[in-house]
Short mmCIF file of C-alpha atoms in Angstrom, two decimals:
data_model
loop_
_atom_site.label_atom_id
_atom_site.label_comp_id
_atom_site.label_asym_id
_atom_site.label_seq_id
_atom_site.Cartn_x
_atom_site.Cartn_y
_atom_site.Cartn_z
CA MET V 1 -16.65 -21.23 -5.94
CA ALA V 2 -15.66 -22.46 -9.23
CA LEU V 3 -12.07 -23.74 -8.30
CA ASN V 4 -9.79 -24.96 -10.51
CA LYS V 5 -6.00 -25.82 -10.51
CA LEU V 6 -3.09 -23.79 -10.97
CA ASP V 7 0.04 -24.28 -13.10
CA PRO V 8 2.87 -22.66 -10.71
CA ASP V 9 4.24 -21.63 -13.74
CA HIS V 10 1.60 -18.76 -13.95
CA TRP V 11 1.31 -17.50 -10.79
CA ILE V 12 2.70 -14.01 -11.77
CA GLU V 13 1.88 -12.61 -15.45
CA LEU V 14 3.13 -9.59 -17.19
CA ASP V 15 0.63 -7.78 -19.65
CA ARG V 16 0.14 -5.27 -22.14
CA ASN V 17 -1.02 -2.47 -19.43
CA TYR V 18 2.07 -3.57 -17.00
CA THR V 19 3.49 -0.08 -16.66
CA LEU V 20 0.55 1.59 -16.95
CA ARG V 21 -0.97 -0.62 -13.52
CA ILE V 22 2.35 0.00 -11.81
CA GLN V 23 1.82 3.63 -11.81
CA GLN V 24 -1.81 3.89 -11.01
CA ARG V 25 -0.90 1.40 -8.15
CA GLN V 26 1.94 4.18 -7.05
CA GLU V 27 -0.94 6.70 -7.27
CA LEU V 28 -3.24 4.79 -5.07
CA TYR V 29 -0.75 4.48 -2.46
CA MET V 30 -0.48 8.26 -2.67
CA ARG V 31 -3.72 8.69 -2.13
CA HIS V 32 -4.46 6.13 0.03
CA GLY V 33 -1.48 5.04 2.26
CA LYS V 34 -2.50 2.27 4.71
CA SER V 35 -6.08 1.66 2.81
CA VAL V 36 -4.02 -0.16 0.11
CA LEU V 37 -0.79 -0.98 1.79
CA ASP V 38 -0.38 -1.72 5.44
CA TYR V 39 1.20 -5.15 7.49
CA LEU V 40 0.63 -5.93 11.16
CA PRO V 41 3.25 -7.21 13.67
CA GLY V 42 3.92 -10.82 13.38
CA SER V 43 3.75 -10.64 9.51
CA GLU V 44 7.21 -9.91 9.02
CA HIS V 45 8.73 -13.23 8.07
CA ALA V 46 5.30 -14.28 5.50
CA CYS V 47 5.84 -10.59 4.10
CA ARG V 48 10.02 -11.40 3.21
CA GLU V 49 8.99 -15.06 2.46
CA LEU V 50 6.46 -13.54 0.23
CA MET V 51 8.58 -11.47 -1.36
CA GLU V 52 11.33 -13.54 -2.04
CA MET V 53 9.38 -16.22 -3.74
CA VAL V 54 7.67 -13.53 -5.97
CA VAL V 55 10.98 -11.96 -6.75
CA GLN V 56 12.70 -15.68 -7.46
CA PHE V 57 9.95 -16.10 -9.68
CA LEU V 58 10.19 -13.21 -11.90
CA CYS V 59 13.98 -13.61 -12.26
CA ALA V 60 13.23 -17.09 -13.29
CA ARG V 61 10.03 -16.77 -15.54
CA TYR V 62 10.92 -13.68 -17.13
CA PRO V 63 15.09 -13.30 -17.21
CA HIS V 64 15.07 -10.70 -20.08
CA TYR V 65 13.22 -8.13 -17.88
CA PHE V 66 14.16 -9.32 -13.81
CA GLN V 67 17.40 -9.74 -12.77
CA LEU V 68 18.82 -9.93 -9.01
CA LEU V 69 22.29 -8.14 -8.58
CA ASN V 70 25.01 -7.32 -6.20
CA ASN V 71 24.69 -10.98 -4.27
CA GLN V 72 21.26 -11.01 -5.03
CA SER V 73 20.44 -8.00 -2.83
CA ILE V 74 19.33 -5.43 -5.81
CA LEU V 75 16.15 -6.30 -7.73
CA ARG V 76 16.24 -4.94 -11.67
CA ASN V 77 13.55 -4.06 -13.41
CA ASP V 78 14.37 -3.51 -17.08
CA ILE V 79 10.70 -2.83 -17.91
CA ILE V 80 10.40 0.38 -15.95
CA GLY V 81 14.18 1.24 -15.41
CA ILE V 82 14.47 1.27 -11.84
CA GLU V 83 16.61 -1.18 -9.02
CA THR V 84 15.29 -2.01 -5.39
CA ASP V 85 17.55 -2.81 -2.42
CA LEU V 86 15.55 -5.92 -1.28
CA ARG V 87 18.03 -5.18 1.87
CA LEU V 88 16.02 -1.41 2.37
CA ILE V 89 12.79 -1.53 1.40
CA HIS V 90 9.83 -3.26 3.07
CA PRO V 91 9.08 -6.16 1.45
CA LEU V 92 5.66 -5.38 0.46
CA HIS V 93 6.84 -1.97 -1.24
CA VAL V 94 9.15 -4.21 -3.29
CA LEU V 95 6.07 -5.95 -4.31
CA LEU V 96 4.05 -2.72 -4.75
CA ASN V 97 6.73 -1.37 -7.27
CA ASN V 98 7.43 -4.05 -9.51
CA VAL V 99 4.23 -6.23 -9.73
CA THR V 100 0.40 -5.53 -10.57
CA GLU V 101 -1.03 -8.39 -8.54
CA ASP V 102 -2.38 -7.52 -4.96
CA PHE V 103 -1.89 -9.82 -2.40
CA ALA V 104 -3.64 -10.56 0.92
CA ILE V 105 -1.65 -12.41 3.48
CA MET V 106 -3.52 -14.25 5.97
CA LEU V 107 -1.75 -16.28 8.95
CA ARG V 108 -3.12 -18.59 11.50
CA ASP V 109 -4.35 -17.75 14.99
CA PRO V 110 -2.76 -20.11 17.38
CA GLU V 111 -5.60 -19.32 19.71
CA THR V 112 -8.67 -20.32 17.77
CA GLY V 113 -7.08 -21.52 14.79
CA ALA V 114 -9.02 -19.21 12.34
CA TYR V 115 -6.56 -17.66 9.50
CA VAL V 116 -6.46 -14.02 9.84
CA LEU V 117 -5.63 -11.08 7.14
CA ARG V 118 -2.07 -9.62 8.79
CA ALA V 119 -0.73 -7.78 5.81
CA GLY V 120 -1.49 -6.97 2.36
CA ILE V 121 -1.16 -4.62 -0.83
CA ILE V 122 -5.13 -4.18 -2.13
CA CYS V 123 -5.13 -1.82 -4.64
CA SER V 124 -8.07 -2.88 -6.56
CA SER V 125 -10.88 -3.21 -4.33
CA LEU V 126 -14.54 -2.31 -5.34
CA GLY V 127 -16.59 -1.49 -2.46
CA TRP V 128 -14.05 -2.30 0.39
CA SER V 129 -10.71 -1.37 1.52
CA LEU V 130 -7.57 -3.28 3.16
CA GLY V 131 -7.84 -0.61 5.82
CA LEU V 132 -11.57 -1.97 6.79
CA LYS V 133 -10.82 -6.05 6.75
CA LEU V 134 -7.16 -5.97 8.11
CA GLY V 135 -7.04 -8.09 11.38
CA LYS V 136 -10.23 -10.11 10.29
CA ASN V 137 -10.41 -13.67 10.19
CA ILE V 138 -12.05 -15.83 6.97
CA ASP V 139 -15.57 -15.23 8.05
CA GLY V 140 -15.28 -11.54 9.24
CA ILE V 141 -13.81 -10.75 5.84
CA HIS V 142 -16.47 -12.66 3.90
CA GLU V 143 -19.39 -11.55 6.11
CA PRO V 144 -21.02 -9.40 3.25
CA VAL V 145 -21.21 -12.37 0.80
CA PRO V 146 -24.62 -13.78 -0.06
CA ASP V 147 -25.35 -17.45 1.64
CA TYR V 148 -21.88 -17.65 2.79
CA GLY V 149 -22.46 -18.88 6.42
CA GLU V 150 -24.99 -21.05 5.21
CA LYS V 151 -22.99 -22.82 1.80
CA LEU V 152 -19.39 -21.39 2.29
CA GLN V 153 -18.21 -20.96 5.83
CA PHE V 154 -17.63 -24.77 6.64
CA SER V 155 -15.84 -25.74 4.12
CA MET V 156 -13.56 -22.64 3.42
CA ASN V 157 -12.31 -22.59 6.94
CA ARG V 158 -11.60 -26.59 6.31
CA PHE V 159 -10.15 -25.87 3.13
CA PHE V 160 -7.41 -23.25 4.58
CA ALA V 161 -6.52 -25.54 7.21
CA LYS V 162 -5.72 -28.64 4.81
CA MET V 163 -4.28 -27.02 1.69
CA PRO V 164 -0.96 -28.10 1.01
CA THR V 165 1.80 -26.20 -0.02
CA ASP V 166 2.56 -27.55 -3.44
CA ARG V 167 -1.18 -27.23 -4.59
CA LEU V 168 -2.29 -23.67 -5.92
CA ILE V 169 -5.86 -22.79 -6.84
CA GLN V 170 -7.56 -20.31 -9.48
CA ARG V 171 -10.96 -18.57 -9.48
CA GLY V 172 -12.28 -15.47 -11.65
CA SER V 173 -14.99 -13.45 -10.29
CA TRP V 174 -16.64 -11.12 -12.57
CA GLY V 175 -18.96 -7.91 -12.82
CA ILE V 176 -19.85 -5.32 -15.74
CA GLU V 177 -18.53 -1.68 -14.98
CA ILE V 178 -18.93 1.58 -16.16
CA ASP V 179 -15.59 2.70 -17.48
CA GLN V 180 -12.44 0.89 -16.04
CA PRO V 181 -12.69 1.53 -12.15
CA ILE V 182 -9.74 -0.21 -10.16
CA HIS V 183 -10.24 1.14 -6.72
CA MET V 184 -13.64 2.23 -5.16
CA PRO V 185 -13.77 2.56 -1.72
CA PRO V 186 -17.08 2.67 0.51
CA GLY V 187 -18.05 6.17 -0.22
CA ASP V 188 -16.10 6.96 -3.23
CA PRO V 189 -18.24 9.19 -6.11
CA ILE V 190 -17.80 6.60 -8.74
CA ALA V 191 -20.11 4.16 -6.83
CA LEU V 192 -22.93 6.89 -7.42
CA HIS V 193 -23.13 4.68 -10.89
CA HIS V 194 -24.42 2.00 -8.93
CA GLU V 195 -27.46 3.53 -7.76
CA THR V 196 -29.27 4.34 -10.53
CA GLN V 197 -29.77 3.04 -14.37
CA ASN V 198 -28.82 5.65 -17.16
CA PRO V 199 -29.85 4.68 -20.46
CA ASP V 200 -27.93 7.21 -21.75
CA ILE V 201 -24.75 6.17 -21.08
CA ALA V 202 -22.70 4.99 -24.12
CA LEU V 203 -22.44 1.04 -24.58
CA ASP V 204 -18.76 1.47 -25.31
CA ARG V 205 -18.28 2.42 -22.07
CA TYR V 206 -19.07 -0.43 -20.38
CA HIS V 207 -16.54 -3.41 -19.36
CA LEU V 208 -16.65 -6.75 -18.14
CA ARG V 209 -14.21 -6.33 -15.20
CA VAL V 210 -12.91 -9.99 -14.16
CA ASP V 211 -10.72 -10.09 -10.75
CA TRP V 212 -8.35 -13.31 -11.73
CA GLN V 213 -7.28 -14.65 -8.09
CA THR V 214 -5.08 -17.09 -6.90
CA LEU V 215 -4.81 -19.22 -3.38
CA ARG V 216 -1.30 -20.80 -2.27
CA ARG V 217 0.38 -21.43 1.15
CA LEU V 218 3.83 -20.49 1.46
CA PRO V 219 5.94 -23.22 2.84
CA VAL V 220 7.99 -21.61 5.75
CA SER V 221 5.95 -19.69 7.24
CA ALA V 222 2.23 -21.38 6.58
CA ALA V 223 1.03 -18.22 5.48
CA MET V 224 -2.29 -18.33 2.60
CA VAL V 225 -1.43 -15.85 0.30
CA PHE V 226 -4.57 -14.72 -1.88
CA SER V 227 -3.68 -12.66 -4.62
CA PHE V 228 -5.37 -11.37 -7.86
CA LYS V 229 -5.55 -8.94 -10.66
CA VAL V 230 -8.05 -7.05 -12.48
CA LEU V 231 -8.68 -7.12 -16.51
CA PHE V 232 -11.14 -5.55 -18.68
CA THR V 233 -12.85 -6.25 -21.72
CA PRO V 234 -15.32 -4.07 -23.61
CA VAL V 235 -18.67 -5.19 -23.45
CA THR V 236 -18.86 -4.49 -27.19
CA GLN V 237 -16.53 -7.61 -27.89
CA PHE V 238 -19.20 -9.88 -26.74
CA GLN V 239 -21.26 -9.24 -29.99
CA ASN V 240 -18.77 -11.25 -32.29
CA GLU V 241 -17.86 -13.70 -29.63
CA PRO V 242 -20.29 -16.93 -30.29
CA CYS V 243 -22.48 -18.06 -27.20
CA ILE V 244 -21.23 -15.15 -24.79
CA PRO V 245 -24.30 -13.01 -25.22
CA SER V 246 -26.29 -15.48 -24.51
CA LEU V 247 -24.51 -16.98 -21.47
CA PHE V 248 -24.40 -13.41 -19.83
CA LEU V 249 -28.35 -13.30 -20.70
CA LYS V 250 -28.57 -16.49 -18.75
CA ASN V 251 -26.55 -14.64 -15.94
CA TYR V 252 -28.62 -11.70 -15.69
CA ARG V 253 -32.00 -13.57 -15.76
CA GLU V 254 -31.33 -16.80 -13.71
CA ALA V 255 -28.47 -15.46 -10.71
CA LYS V 256 -29.98 -15.45 -7.42
CA PRO V 257 -31.03 -11.72 -6.60
CA ASN V 258 -29.11 -11.41 -3.89
CA LEU V 259 -26.02 -12.53 -5.88
CA LEU V 260 -26.97 -10.09 -8.38
CA LYS V 261 -27.12 -7.17 -5.92
CA HIS V 262 -23.66 -8.09 -4.51
CA LYS V 263 -22.26 -7.64 -7.71
CA ASN V 264 -23.28 -4.31 -8.30
CA ILE V 265 -24.47 -4.97 -12.01
CA TRP V 266 -28.07 -3.84 -11.53
CA HIS V 267 -27.18 -0.23 -13.05
CA THR V 268 -26.13 -1.70 -15.94
CA GLU V 269 -29.46 -3.45 -17.11
CA ALA V 270 -31.13 -0.78 -19.13
CA THR V 271 -27.94 -0.53 -21.65
CA ILE V 272 -26.52 -3.96 -21.60
CA LEU V 273 -29.57 -6.60 -21.66
CA PRO V 274 -31.06 -4.82 -24.84
CA ALA V 275 -27.53 -5.33 -26.50
CA LEU V 276 -27.02 -8.92 -25.29
CA GLU V 277 -30.69 -9.90 -26.63
CA LEU V 278 -29.80 -8.18 -29.87
CA TRP V 279 -26.54 -9.79 -30.31
CA GLU V 280 -27.82 -13.13 -29.28
CA ARG V 281 -30.32 -12.83 -31.85
CA GLU V 282 -27.67 -12.33 -34.58
CA GLN V 283 -25.62 -14.89 -33.87
CA LYS V 284 -28.65 -17.19 -34.18
CA GLU V 285 -29.71 -15.28 -37.58
CA GLN V 286 -26.14 -15.65 -38.61
CA GLY V 287 -25.69 -19.60 -37.97
CA ILE V 288 -23.25 -18.68 -35.42
CA ILE V 289 -24.94 -20.58 -33.05
CA PRO V 290 -27.85 -23.02 -33.03
CA GLU V 291 -31.60 -21.78 -33.19
CA ASP V 292 -32.35 -23.98 -30.12
CA TRP V 293 -28.90 -23.91 -28.15
CA GLN V 294 -29.40 -23.61 -24.84
CA PRO V 295 -26.47 -22.08 -22.72
CA ALA V 296 -24.69 -24.12 -20.70
CA THR V 297 -20.80 -24.38 -19.81
CA LEU V 298 -18.88 -24.56 -23.55
CA ASP V 299 -17.65 -27.75 -24.63
CA ASP V 300 -14.24 -26.65 -24.83
CA TYR V 301 -14.35 -24.38 -21.54
CA PRO V 302 -13.20 -21.66 -20.70
CA TYR V 303 -12.59 -20.97 -24.45
CA TYR V 304 -15.08 -19.89 -26.46
CA PRO V 305 -15.95 -21.27 -30.42
CA GLY V 306 -13.50 -19.60 -32.74
CA TRP V 307 -11.10 -17.65 -30.41
CA GLU V 308 -8.04 -19.18 -31.62
CA GLU V 309 -8.71 -17.52 -35.23
CA ARG V 310 -9.68 -14.09 -33.65
CA TRP V 311 -6.06 -14.54 -31.45
CA ASN V 312 -4.30 -14.95 -34.90
CA ALA V 313 -6.12 -12.09 -36.40
CA ASN V 314 -4.95 -10.15 -33.78
CA GLN V 315 -1.60 -10.87 -33.77
CA SER V 316 -1.51 -10.23 -37.37
CA LEU V 317 -2.85 -6.92 -37.13
CA LYS V 318 -0.09 -6.24 -34.40
CA GLU V 319 2.59 -7.15 -36.92
CA THR V 320 0.99 -4.74 -39.54
CA HIS V 321 2.40 -1.54 -36.86
CA SER V 322 5.47 -3.38 -35.20
CA SER V 323 7.47 -1.08 -37.06
CA ALA V 324 5.54 2.24 -35.75
CA ALA V 325 7.45 4.19 -32.88
CA LEU V 326 5.55 3.31 -29.54
CA GLN V 327 4.80 6.12 -27.17
CA SER V 328 4.18 5.75 -23.65
CA PRO V 329 0.59 6.75 -22.48
CA ASP V 330 0.11 9.33 -20.56
CA PRO V 331 -0.20 9.00 -16.54
CA LEU V 332 -3.82 8.70 -15.71
CA THR V 333 -5.72 9.51 -12.91
CA VAL V 334 -7.48 6.12 -11.12
CA HIS V 335 -10.91 7.24 -12.23
CA GLN V 336 -9.70 8.88 -15.62
CA MET V 337 -8.96 5.60 -17.12
CA SER V 338 -9.91 5.16 -21.10
CA ALA V 339 -10.39 1.83 -22.81
CA GLU V 340 -7.61 2.83 -24.89
CA SER V 341 -5.24 1.70 -22.38
CA THR V 342 -6.24 -2.02 -23.55
CA ASP V 343 -5.58 -1.38 -27.08
CA CYS V 344 -1.95 -0.74 -27.31
CA LYS V 345 0.20 -1.87 -30.09
CA ASP V 346 2.99 -4.58 -28.79
CA THR V 347 5.38 -6.46 -31.03
CA SER V 348 6.76 -9.38 -28.94
CA SER V 349 4.96 -11.59 -25.97
CA PRO V 350 7.27 -12.71 -23.14
CA LYS V 351 4.09 -15.11 -22.73
CA ASP V 352 1.43 -16.40 -25.10
CA GLU V 353 1.20 -20.20 -24.23
CA GLY V 354 -1.14 -21.21 -21.74
CA HIS V 355 -2.09 -17.77 -20.91
CA SER V 356 -5.89 -17.73 -21.34
CA HIS V 357 -6.47 -20.87 -19.56
CA LYS V 358 -6.89 -19.03 -16.83
CA ARG V 359 -10.18 -16.88 -17.64
CA PRO V 360 -13.12 -18.12 -15.90
CA LEU V 361 -16.37 -17.86 -17.79
CA ARG V 362 -14.63 -16.66 -21.45
CA SER V 363 -11.42 -16.66 -22.93
CA ARG V 364 -9.64 -13.74 -22.29
CA ILE V 365 -6.86 -13.83 -24.80
CA LEU V 366 -4.31 -11.24 -24.03
CA ASN V 367 -1.23 -10.17 -25.86
CA ASN V 368 1.58 -10.14 -22.70
CA ASP V 369 3.90 -7.84 -24.57
CA ILE V 370 5.88 -5.00 -22.34
CA SER V 371 7.04 -2.32 -24.52
CA SER V 372 10.17 -0.55 -24.50
CA HIS V 373 9.13 3.13 -24.00
CA LYS V 374 11.06 6.14 -25.42
CA SER V 375 10.29 9.48 -23.85
CA SER V 376 11.09 13.19 -24.64
CA ASN V 377 10.96 16.24 -23.57
CA SER V 378 9.10 17.54 -26.02
CA SER V 379 6.39 15.20 -25.45
CA PHE V 380 5.15 17.39 -22.79
CA ASP V 381 3.20 20.83 -23.78
CA SER V 382 4.86 23.91 -22.38
CA THR V 383 1.85 25.94 -22.32
CA LEU V 384 1.27 27.71 -19.11
CA SER V 385 0.19 31.16 -17.81
CA ARG V 386 2.10 33.85 -18.83
CA GLY V 387 2.63 34.32 -15.14
CA LEU V 388 5.47 32.38 -15.69
CA ASP V 389 7.51 33.83 -18.38
CA HIS V 390 10.53 34.01 -15.66
CA ILE V 391 10.55 30.21 -15.63
CA ASP V 392 12.80 28.03 -18.64
CA HIS V 393 11.00 25.93 -21.09
CA GLN V 394 11.60 22.33 -19.39
CA SER V 395 10.55 23.81 -15.95
CA ARG V 396 6.92 24.99 -17.01
CA SER V 397 6.21 21.68 -18.83
CA LEU V 398 6.81 20.12 -15.32
CA LEU V 399 5.15 22.45 -14.00
CA LYS V 400 1.78 22.16 -16.04
CA TYR V 401 2.57 18.47 -15.85
CA PHE V 402 2.48 18.33 -12.06
CA SER V 403 -0.69 20.41 -12.64
CA GLU V 404 -2.53 18.19 -14.75
CA LYS V 405 -1.35 14.54 -14.01
CA VAL V 406 -0.01 14.36 -10.49
CA ALA V 407 -2.02 16.99 -8.34
CA PRO V 408 -5.17 15.36 -8.95
CA ALA V 409 -4.07 11.77 -8.20
CA MET V 410 -2.96 13.66 -4.98
CA GLY V 411 -5.83 15.58 -3.50
CA PRO V 412 -9.67 14.30 -3.30
CA PHE V 413 -11.42 13.62 -6.59
CA ASN V 414 -12.70 16.88 -7.21
CA THR V 415 -12.73 18.77 -10.65
CA VAL V 416 -13.21 21.77 -9.06
CA PHE V 417 -10.78 22.62 -6.35
CA ASN V 418 -7.42 20.55 -6.09
CA GLY V 419 -5.14 22.61 -3.01
CA TYR V 420 -1.98 21.48 -4.60
CA ARG V 421 -2.92 22.97 -7.85
CA ASP V 422 -4.47 26.01 -6.45
CA LEU V 423 -2.98 26.90 -3.78
CA ILE V 424 0.53 26.47 -3.55
CA LEU V 425 1.50 26.07 -7.20
CA PRO V 426 0.73 29.77 -7.57
CA MET V 427 3.67 30.47 -5.43
CA THR V 428 5.90 29.19 -7.84
CA GLU V 429 5.77 32.97 -9.86
CA GLN V 430 7.76 34.29 -6.88
CA ASP V 431 9.03 31.68 -4.47
CA GLU V 432 11.58 28.85 -4.17
CA THR V 433 9.25 26.08 -3.62
CA VAL V 434 8.94 25.90 -7.31
CA LYS V 435 11.99 23.36 -7.22
CA SER V 436 10.40 21.06 -5.18
CA PHE V 437 7.11 21.15 -8.20
CA LEU V 438 9.79 19.97 -10.46
CA ALA V 439 11.35 17.45 -8.24
CA THR V 440 7.95 15.63 -7.73
CA ALA V 441 6.97 15.95 -11.02
CA ALA V 442 9.83 14.28 -12.63
CA SER V 443 10.06 12.02 -10.17
CA HIS V 444 6.64 10.70 -10.89
CA ILE V 445 7.84 10.65 -14.89
CA SER V 446 10.87 8.82 -14.17
CA LEU V 447 8.71 5.69 -13.00
CA LYS V 448 8.18 5.12 -16.73
CA HIS V 449 11.08 7.05 -17.93
CA CYS V 450 14.24 6.26 -16.17
CA GLU V 451 16.43 9.10 -17.68
CA TRP V 452 14.52 11.33 -15.64
CA LYS V 453 15.91 9.91 -12.44
CA PRO V 454 19.22 12.70 -12.51
CA LEU V 455 16.83 15.59 -13.31
CA ALA V 456 14.34 14.90 -10.27
CA SER V 457 17.49 14.33 -8.08
CA LYS V 458 18.61 17.82 -9.11
CA TYR V 459 15.75 19.65 -8.39
CA ARG V 460 15.35 17.65 -4.67
CA MET V 461 18.51 18.47 -3.61
CA ALA V 462 18.17 22.28 -4.95
CA ALA V 463 14.76 22.23 -3.00
CA ILE V 464 16.81 20.83 0.13
CA ARG V 465 19.57 23.29 -0.19
CA GLY V 466 16.26 26.08 -0.07
CA LEU V 467 15.41 24.84 2.65
CA ASN V 468 18.41 25.10 4.71
CA GLN V 469 19.10 29.06 3.66
CA ARG V 470 15.57 29.75 4.64
CA SER V 471 15.99 28.06 7.86
CA THR V 472 18.21 31.05 9.07
CA ALA V 473 15.86 33.70 7.91
CA GLU V 474 13.68 35.33 10.79
CA TYR V 475 10.12 35.87 10.16
CA PRO V 476 8.58 38.92 11.79
CA ASN V 477 5.18 39.09 13.70
CA LYS V 478 5.03 35.47 13.87
CA LEU V 479 4.66 35.08 10.03
CA ILE V 480 4.31 31.58 8.79
CA ASP V 481 6.70 30.03 6.45
CA TYR V 482 4.29 28.84 3.72
CA SER V 483 7.01 28.50 1.71
CA SER V 484 9.30 25.89 3.79
CA LEU V 485 6.38 24.10 4.74
CA SER V 486 4.63 23.54 1.35
CA THR V 487 8.17 22.31 -0.08
CA MET V 488 8.18 19.99 2.89
CA VAL V 489 4.91 18.59 2.12
CA LEU V 490 5.77 18.40 -1.74
CA LEU V 491 9.38 16.72 -1.08
CA LEU V 492 6.45 14.12 1.38
CA VAL V 493 4.91 13.45 -2.32
CA GLU V 494 7.78 12.99 -4.09
CA GLN V 495 9.11 9.82 -1.39
CA MET V 496 6.33 8.29 -1.57
CA ILE V 497 5.98 8.45 -5.84
CA ILE V 498 9.52 6.64 -5.64
CA VAL V 499 9.01 5.32 -2.36
CA GLY V 500 12.27 6.55 -1.24
CA THR V 501 14.22 6.46 2.41
CA ASP V 502 14.14 9.76 2.94
CA PHE V 503 10.06 9.81 3.76
CA HIS V 504 10.35 9.80 7.56
CA ILE V 505 13.46 12.13 7.83
CA LEU V 506 11.27 14.78 6.26
CA LEU V 507 8.27 13.62 8.29
CA ARG V 508 10.07 14.60 11.18
CA MET V 509 12.10 17.80 10.01
CA MET V 510 8.44 19.00 9.21
CA LYS V 511 6.90 17.93 12.64
CA SER V 512 10.16 19.63 14.51
CA PHE V 513 9.25 22.95 12.27
CA ILE V 514 6.13 23.27 13.32
CA GLU V 515 7.02 22.91 16.69
CA SER V 516 9.54 25.18 16.40
CA GLN V 517 7.74 28.08 14.80
CA GLN V 518 4.44 27.05 16.89
CA CYS V 519 2.36 27.79 14.13
CA SER V 520 -0.23 24.83 14.17
CA ASP V 521 -3.09 26.99 15.15
CA LEU V 522 -2.52 30.34 13.07
CA ALA V 523 -1.86 27.74 9.96
CA GLU V 524 -5.39 26.55 10.35
CA THR V 525 -6.82 30.16 10.07
CA GLU V 526 -5.97 30.74 6.15
CA PRO V 527 -6.72 28.05 3.32
CA LEU V 528 -3.10 27.46 2.50
CA GLY V 529 -2.36 26.70 5.88
CA THR V 530 -5.58 24.75 6.58
CA PHE V 531 -4.85 22.48 3.29
CA LEU V 532 -1.05 21.93 4.53
CA MET V 533 -1.58 20.94 7.79
CA GLN V 534 -4.60 18.15 6.28
CA GLN V 535 -1.98 16.73 4.51
CA ILE V 536 0.71 16.47 7.19
CA ARG V 537 -2.11 14.60 9.25
CA LYS V 538 -2.74 12.32 6.45
CA TYR V 539 0.68 11.74 5.75
CA SER V 540 1.68 11.16 9.22
#
C-alpha cells in the first residue's frame, strides 16, 4: 500500500485553496446532508476527541490564523472570519466549517473485534459516499478494491489492531480526472465521462487527482481516524517535469487491468497516452532524461529532478504580483470548479518547509498561502429583469447572486430547471419571501466575507417578522400559504449554510405549519407545492 511515516507536525495542512474548499464542503453538505456528514450512536466521545485534537493542532501550528477564546470554548478562525462555539455545535460540524480534510472515525466492535466506520465527514469521495459505508467494517468498506481479500485483508486488520497512538502513517492514491470533481457519488452525471473515451476533450481539462491520506489512533477513545484531502495538478505540467511522463506511461501500460479499472482512468487513455508519449520523446531528445532510462522509483523520491528550481521560480513570479489587489473567487458549484482555482496569487506562506515530501509518486509543491480577501458590494453584478425595478440595487444584486451561485448548489445538477430559481424566486416580484432570499444569499457570502453577517442577520429577522405577521392572515377556500412555506424552506437552507442553531426549531415550526394547514396532499397538486414538499422531506 506504499505506506510512509508521517511527521505529526504535518497532520493538518493549510493550502492556497483553503477558502474555496471550505465553501465547497458547505455546499456539499447543503446538497447531500447525511451522505457526507453523519455519526452513529456510540461515536460521541471519539468525535469530540478528534475535534479537540484538531482544534488544538490548528491553534498550535497556525496561531496567526486560529485562536481559542473565552476559556477555550470559542474557536476563532481569522482566515474566513468566523467564531465557533465548541460547546453548542456538534464536533463534526466544527471540523466541516474549519478544516478541509475529510475524516472517517472507526471504532472497534467489542464482540467481533473488527473496526467499524461509526462517524465521519467525507466530502471528497469518487464513486461512493459516507452514507453507503457507514456502519460497515474494514472488510465491507474495501470490498470493491481489487485483490483486497487475497492480499490486503489479513494485513490491514492486523495493522489496525496493533497500531500505536504515537505512530502516524500516510499514503497517496492517484487518478486522472476531467476537470476537478471533488465529490462524485454513485449515479452522478459527471461519472458519465468514465464510460467513454472522447478524444475531443481538451488536454488542459485533464488533472492528476491525488488523495493524500493519513491514519492515526486517538489516545483516549482508541478510535482509528482516517483522514484525506484532495489535490489537483494539471496534466499539462507533466511536460516540464523530468521523468514524470515516463513514470505515468509505465503505470498505464504495466498496471494490472483490474486496478486500472478500479481507478476509472480508462476514459482518459485516448487523450493522455499520446501526450505522455510525446513528452517522453521530447525529454529524451532534449537530454533531460537519458535515452536508455528505464522508469523506476526516482533516486530523490518523492521529488522529481529539478523541482527546487521550479519552486523557486514560482516564488519569484509570485512576489512580482504581491502588490496586486487580490480578489476573492466567486463561489463555485461542486461540478463547475475550474483549474484557475489552483493559480491564485499569494504572498506569504504559513508553511512551506517539508510540505512536498508528503505527495507520493511525484512532488506536489504547493504554495500554502491563505490570502486575506476583501469584499465590496460592487463586486456583484446587479443586472436583473426589469420586473424587479421596485427592489433596491443591493437587493437585486443579492437576488442575482442567489440565482447564479446558491440555487445551483442546492438543487439537483440540472442546468435547465432549478426549483429554487424557477419556482420560488419569481415570487419576489410581489411577495415578502424576498427577505428570506436576501438572508440566504448574504449568509452564503458571509462564509468568505464576515462583514456580511450583520446584513444577513437583518434580513433573517425581517423574514421571521414577516412569517409572524402572515400567521394571523386567513387563507379562504383552503388556499395554501406558499409565501410562508417558501420562506421557511429558504430559512432552513440559510441555517444549513451557516450551520446555525435555529435549524431544528425552523424544521419543527414548518412541520407544525403543514399540519395546521393540512396542506401536504393539496400542495403536491401544483409544481411549486411538489417542489417545496420534496425539499421538506429531504431536510427532514
